[in-house]
PDB file of C-alpha atoms in Angstrom:
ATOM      1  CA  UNK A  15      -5.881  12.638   0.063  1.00 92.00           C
ATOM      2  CA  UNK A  16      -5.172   9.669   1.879  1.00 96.00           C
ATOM      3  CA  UNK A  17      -2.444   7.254   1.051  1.00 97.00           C
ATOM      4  CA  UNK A  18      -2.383   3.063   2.446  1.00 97.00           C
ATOM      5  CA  UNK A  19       1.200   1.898   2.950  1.00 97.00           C
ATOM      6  CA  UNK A  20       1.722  -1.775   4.112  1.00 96.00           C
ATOM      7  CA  UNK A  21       3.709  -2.300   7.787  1.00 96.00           C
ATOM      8  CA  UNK A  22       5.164  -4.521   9.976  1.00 92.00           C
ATOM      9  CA  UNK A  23       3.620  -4.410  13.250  1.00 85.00           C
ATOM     10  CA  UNK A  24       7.063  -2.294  14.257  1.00 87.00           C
ATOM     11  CA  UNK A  25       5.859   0.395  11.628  1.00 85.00           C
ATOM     12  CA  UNK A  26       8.258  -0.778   9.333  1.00 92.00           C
ATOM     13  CA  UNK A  27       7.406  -1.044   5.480  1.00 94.00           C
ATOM     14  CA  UNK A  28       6.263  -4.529   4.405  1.00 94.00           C
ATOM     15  CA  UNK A  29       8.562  -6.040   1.440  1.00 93.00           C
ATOM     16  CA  UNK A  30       6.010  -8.974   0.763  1.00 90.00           C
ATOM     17  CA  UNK A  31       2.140  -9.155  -0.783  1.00 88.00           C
ATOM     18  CA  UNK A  32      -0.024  -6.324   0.193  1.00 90.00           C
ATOM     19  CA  UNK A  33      -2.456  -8.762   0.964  1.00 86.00           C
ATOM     20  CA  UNK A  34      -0.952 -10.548   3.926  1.00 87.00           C
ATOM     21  CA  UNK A  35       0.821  -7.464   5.707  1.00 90.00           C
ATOM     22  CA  UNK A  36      -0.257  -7.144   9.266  1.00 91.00           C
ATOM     23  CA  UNK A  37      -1.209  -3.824   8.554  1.00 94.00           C
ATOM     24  CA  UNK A  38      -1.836  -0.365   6.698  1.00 96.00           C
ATOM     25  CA  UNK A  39      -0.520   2.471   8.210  1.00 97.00           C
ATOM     26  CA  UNK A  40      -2.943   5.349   6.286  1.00 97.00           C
ATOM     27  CA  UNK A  41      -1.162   8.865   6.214  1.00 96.00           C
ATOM     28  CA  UNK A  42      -3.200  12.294   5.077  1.00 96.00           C
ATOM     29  CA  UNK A  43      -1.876  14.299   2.559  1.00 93.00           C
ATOM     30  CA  UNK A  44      -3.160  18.179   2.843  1.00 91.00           C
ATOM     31  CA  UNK A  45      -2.020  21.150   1.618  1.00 85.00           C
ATOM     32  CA  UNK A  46      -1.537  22.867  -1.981  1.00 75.00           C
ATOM     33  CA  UNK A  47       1.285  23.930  -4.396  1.00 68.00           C
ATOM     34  CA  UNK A  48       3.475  25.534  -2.182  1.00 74.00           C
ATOM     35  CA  UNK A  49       3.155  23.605   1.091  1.00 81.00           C
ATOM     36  CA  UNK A  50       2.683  20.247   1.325  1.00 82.00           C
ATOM     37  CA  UNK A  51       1.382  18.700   4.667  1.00 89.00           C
ATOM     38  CA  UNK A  52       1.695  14.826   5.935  1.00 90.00           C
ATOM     39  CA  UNK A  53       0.553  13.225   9.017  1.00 93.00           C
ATOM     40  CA  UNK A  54      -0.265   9.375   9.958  1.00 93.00           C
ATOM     41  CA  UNK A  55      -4.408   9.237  10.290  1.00 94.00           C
ATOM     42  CA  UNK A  56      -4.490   5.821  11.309  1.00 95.00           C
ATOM     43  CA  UNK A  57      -2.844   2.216  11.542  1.00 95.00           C
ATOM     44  CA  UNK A  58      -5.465  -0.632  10.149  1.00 94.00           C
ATOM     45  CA  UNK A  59      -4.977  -4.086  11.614  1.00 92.00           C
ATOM     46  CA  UNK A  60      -5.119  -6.354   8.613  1.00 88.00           C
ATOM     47  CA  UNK A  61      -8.271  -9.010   9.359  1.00 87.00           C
ATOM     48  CA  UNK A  62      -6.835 -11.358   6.783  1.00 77.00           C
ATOM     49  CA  UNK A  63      -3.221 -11.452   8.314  1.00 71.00           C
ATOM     50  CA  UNK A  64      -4.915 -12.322  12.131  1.00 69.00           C
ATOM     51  CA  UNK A  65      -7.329 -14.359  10.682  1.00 69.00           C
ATOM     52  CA  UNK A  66      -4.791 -16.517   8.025  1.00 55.00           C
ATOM     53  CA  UNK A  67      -1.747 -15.964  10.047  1.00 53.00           C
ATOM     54  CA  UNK A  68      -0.008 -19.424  10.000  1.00 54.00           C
ATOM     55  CA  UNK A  69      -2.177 -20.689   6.395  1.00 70.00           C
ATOM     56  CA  UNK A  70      -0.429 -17.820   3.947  1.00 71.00           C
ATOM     57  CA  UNK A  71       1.363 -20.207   1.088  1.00 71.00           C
ATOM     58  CA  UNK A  72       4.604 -19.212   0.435  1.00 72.00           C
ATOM     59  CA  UNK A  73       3.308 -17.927  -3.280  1.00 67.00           C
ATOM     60  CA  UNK A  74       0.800 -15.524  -1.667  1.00 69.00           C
ATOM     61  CA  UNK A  75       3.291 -14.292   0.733  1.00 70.00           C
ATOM     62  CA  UNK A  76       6.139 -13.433  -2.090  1.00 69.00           C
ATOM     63  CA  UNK A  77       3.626 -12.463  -4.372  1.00 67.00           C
ATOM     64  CA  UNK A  78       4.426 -15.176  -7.269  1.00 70.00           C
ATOM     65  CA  UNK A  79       0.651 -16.170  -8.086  1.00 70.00           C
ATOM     66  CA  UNK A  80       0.933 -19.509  -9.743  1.00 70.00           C
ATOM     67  CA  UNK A  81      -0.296 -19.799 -13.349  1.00 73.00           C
ATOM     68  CA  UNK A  82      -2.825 -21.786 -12.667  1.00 70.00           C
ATOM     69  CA  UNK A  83      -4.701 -18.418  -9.580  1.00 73.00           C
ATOM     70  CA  UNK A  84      -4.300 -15.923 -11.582  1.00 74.00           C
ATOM     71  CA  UNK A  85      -7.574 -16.374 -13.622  1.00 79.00           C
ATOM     72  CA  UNK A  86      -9.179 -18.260 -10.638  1.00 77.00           C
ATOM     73  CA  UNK A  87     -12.262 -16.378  -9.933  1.00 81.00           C
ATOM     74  CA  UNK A  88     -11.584 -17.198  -5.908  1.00 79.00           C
ATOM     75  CA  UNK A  89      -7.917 -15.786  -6.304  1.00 76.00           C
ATOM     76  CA  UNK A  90      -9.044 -12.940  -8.121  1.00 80.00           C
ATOM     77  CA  UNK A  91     -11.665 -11.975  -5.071  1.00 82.00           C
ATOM     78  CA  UNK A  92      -8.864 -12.347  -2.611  1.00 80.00           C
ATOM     79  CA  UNK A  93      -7.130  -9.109  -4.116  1.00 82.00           C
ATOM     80  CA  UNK A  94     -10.599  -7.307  -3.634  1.00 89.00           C
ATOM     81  CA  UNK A  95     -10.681  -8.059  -0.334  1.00 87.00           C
ATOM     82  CA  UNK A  96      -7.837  -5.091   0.127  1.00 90.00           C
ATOM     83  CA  UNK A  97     -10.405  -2.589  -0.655  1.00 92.00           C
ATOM     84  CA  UNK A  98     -12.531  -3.269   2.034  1.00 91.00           C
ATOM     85  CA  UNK A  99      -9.513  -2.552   4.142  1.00 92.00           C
ATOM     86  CA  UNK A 100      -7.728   0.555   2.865  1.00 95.00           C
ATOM     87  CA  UNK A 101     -11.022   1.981   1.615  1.00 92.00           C
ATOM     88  CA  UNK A 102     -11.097   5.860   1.272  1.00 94.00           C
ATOM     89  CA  UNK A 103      -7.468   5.616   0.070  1.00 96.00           C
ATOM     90  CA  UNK A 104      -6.726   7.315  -3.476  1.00 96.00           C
ATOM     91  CA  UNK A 105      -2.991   5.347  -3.447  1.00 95.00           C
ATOM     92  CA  UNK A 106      -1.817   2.035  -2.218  1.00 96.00           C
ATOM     93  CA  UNK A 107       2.150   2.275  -1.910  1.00 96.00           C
ATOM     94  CA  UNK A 108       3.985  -1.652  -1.803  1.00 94.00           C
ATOM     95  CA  UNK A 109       7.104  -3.200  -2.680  1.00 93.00           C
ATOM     96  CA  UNK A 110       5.703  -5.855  -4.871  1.00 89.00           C
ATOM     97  CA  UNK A 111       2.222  -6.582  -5.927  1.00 89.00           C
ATOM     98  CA  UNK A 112       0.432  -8.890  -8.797  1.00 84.00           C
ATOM     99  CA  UNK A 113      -1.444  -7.519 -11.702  1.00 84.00           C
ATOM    100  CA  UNK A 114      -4.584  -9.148 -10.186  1.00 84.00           C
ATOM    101  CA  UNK A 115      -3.996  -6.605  -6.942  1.00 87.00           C
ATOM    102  CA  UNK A 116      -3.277  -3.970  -9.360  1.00 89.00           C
ATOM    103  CA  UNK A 117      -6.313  -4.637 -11.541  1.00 89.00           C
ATOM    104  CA  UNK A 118      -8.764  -4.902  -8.152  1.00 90.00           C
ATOM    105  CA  UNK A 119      -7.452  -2.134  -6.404  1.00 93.00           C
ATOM    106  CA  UNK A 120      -8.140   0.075  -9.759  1.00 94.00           C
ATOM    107  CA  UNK A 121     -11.355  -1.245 -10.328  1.00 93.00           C
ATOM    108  CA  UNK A 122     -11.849   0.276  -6.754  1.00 93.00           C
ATOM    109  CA  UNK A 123     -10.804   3.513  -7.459  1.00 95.00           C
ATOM    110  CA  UNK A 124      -7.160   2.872  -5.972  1.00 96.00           C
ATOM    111  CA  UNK A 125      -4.111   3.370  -7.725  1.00 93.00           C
ATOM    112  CA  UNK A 126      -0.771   1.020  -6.754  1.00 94.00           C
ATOM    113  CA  UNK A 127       2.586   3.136  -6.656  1.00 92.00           C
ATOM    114  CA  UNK A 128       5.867   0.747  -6.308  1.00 91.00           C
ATOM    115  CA  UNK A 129       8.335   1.524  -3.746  1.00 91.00           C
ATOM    116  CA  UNK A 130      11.982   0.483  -4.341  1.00 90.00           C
ATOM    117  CA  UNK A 131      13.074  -2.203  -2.232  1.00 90.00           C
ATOM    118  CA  UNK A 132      16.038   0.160  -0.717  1.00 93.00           C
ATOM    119  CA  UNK A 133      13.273   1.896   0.952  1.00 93.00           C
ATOM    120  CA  UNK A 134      12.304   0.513   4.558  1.00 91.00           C
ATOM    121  CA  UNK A 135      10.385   3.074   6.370  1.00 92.00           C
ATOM    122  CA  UNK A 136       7.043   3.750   6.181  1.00 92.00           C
ATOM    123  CA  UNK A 137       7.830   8.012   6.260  1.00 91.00           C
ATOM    124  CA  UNK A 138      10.258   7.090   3.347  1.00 91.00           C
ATOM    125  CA  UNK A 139       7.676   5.196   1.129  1.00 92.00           C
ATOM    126  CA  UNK A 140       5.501   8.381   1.529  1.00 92.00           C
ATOM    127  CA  UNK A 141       8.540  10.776   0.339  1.00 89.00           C
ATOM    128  CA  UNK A 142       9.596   8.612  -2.396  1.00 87.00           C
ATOM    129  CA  UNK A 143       6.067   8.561  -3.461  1.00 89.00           C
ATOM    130  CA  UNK A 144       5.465  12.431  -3.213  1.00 84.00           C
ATOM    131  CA  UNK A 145       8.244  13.015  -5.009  1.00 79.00           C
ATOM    132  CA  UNK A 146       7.583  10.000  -7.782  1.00 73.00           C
ATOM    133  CA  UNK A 147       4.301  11.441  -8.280  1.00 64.00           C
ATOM    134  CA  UNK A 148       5.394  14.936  -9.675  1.00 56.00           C
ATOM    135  CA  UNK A 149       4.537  16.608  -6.614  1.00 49.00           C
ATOM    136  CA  UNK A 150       8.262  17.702  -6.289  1.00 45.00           C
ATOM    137  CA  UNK A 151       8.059  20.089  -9.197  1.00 51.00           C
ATOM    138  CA  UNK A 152       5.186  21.951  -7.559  1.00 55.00           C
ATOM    139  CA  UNK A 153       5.912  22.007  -4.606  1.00 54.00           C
ATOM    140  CA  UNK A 154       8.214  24.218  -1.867  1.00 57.00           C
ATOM    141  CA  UNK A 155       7.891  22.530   1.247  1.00 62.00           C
ATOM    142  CA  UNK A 156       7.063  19.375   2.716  1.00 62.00           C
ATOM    143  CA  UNK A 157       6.426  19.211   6.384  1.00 66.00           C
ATOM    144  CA  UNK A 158       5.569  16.502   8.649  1.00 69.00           C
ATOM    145  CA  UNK A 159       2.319  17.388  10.083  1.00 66.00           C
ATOM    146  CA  UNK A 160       2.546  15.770  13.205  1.00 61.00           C
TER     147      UNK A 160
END
């Protein structure tokens, strides 16, 4: 299984809007009940972030969609635009995200898990999320597979 995590371009987990981190950092999950396995596959460059850079409002960035975008049929295809990007993914993990990236990314197969905003690390988000999934209870080890 792979999982999408947004980062800073230090590797550091991205507080804001999935959709204008820099990029993804994608880990692999393998293993089964009583060994769990996690390594980093790949970091994605986010096209949107180098493309919009400087033009991000301030809404998009902190996630606040205005009344008026969220049932905007051009706001709404922004959030799809974060499949094309994490594709293959079974779990996006973020900090905060809007129901409209929440209804996209499921629509695409992708589930949204919530990371608390204690959490800064990348590694950490993963953890959090293994354990938050229920994985915990089934589970003896956890290694880094790296």
């Amino acid at each position: 299984m792979k999982v999408a995590i947004p980062v800073d371009s230090d590797n550091t987990l991205y507080m804001q809007n999935p959709y204008t981190a820099p990029q993804f950092a994608i880990y692999r999950i393998e293993g089964d009940r009583d060994s769990l396995h996690y390594s980093i596959d790949t970091i994605i460059e986010n096209p949107k972030h180098t493309l919009a850079k400087t033009t991000f409002a301030n809404t998009q960035i902190d996630c606040n969609c205005l009344e008026a975008e969220v049932n905007c049929f051009d706001h709404i295809c922004e959030h799809y635009s974060l499949l094309e990007i994490i594709s293959g993914c079974k779990y996006l993990l973020a900090v905060k995200y809007c129901q409209n990236t929440s209804n996209a990314l499921k629509n695409g197969g992708i589930e949204v898990f919530q990371i608390p905003t204690i959490i800064k690390q990348a590694e950490s988000a993963l953890k959090n999320f293994l354990i938050g999934a229920k994985y915990a209870s089934k589970i003896s080890n956890i290694h880094n597979g790296a």
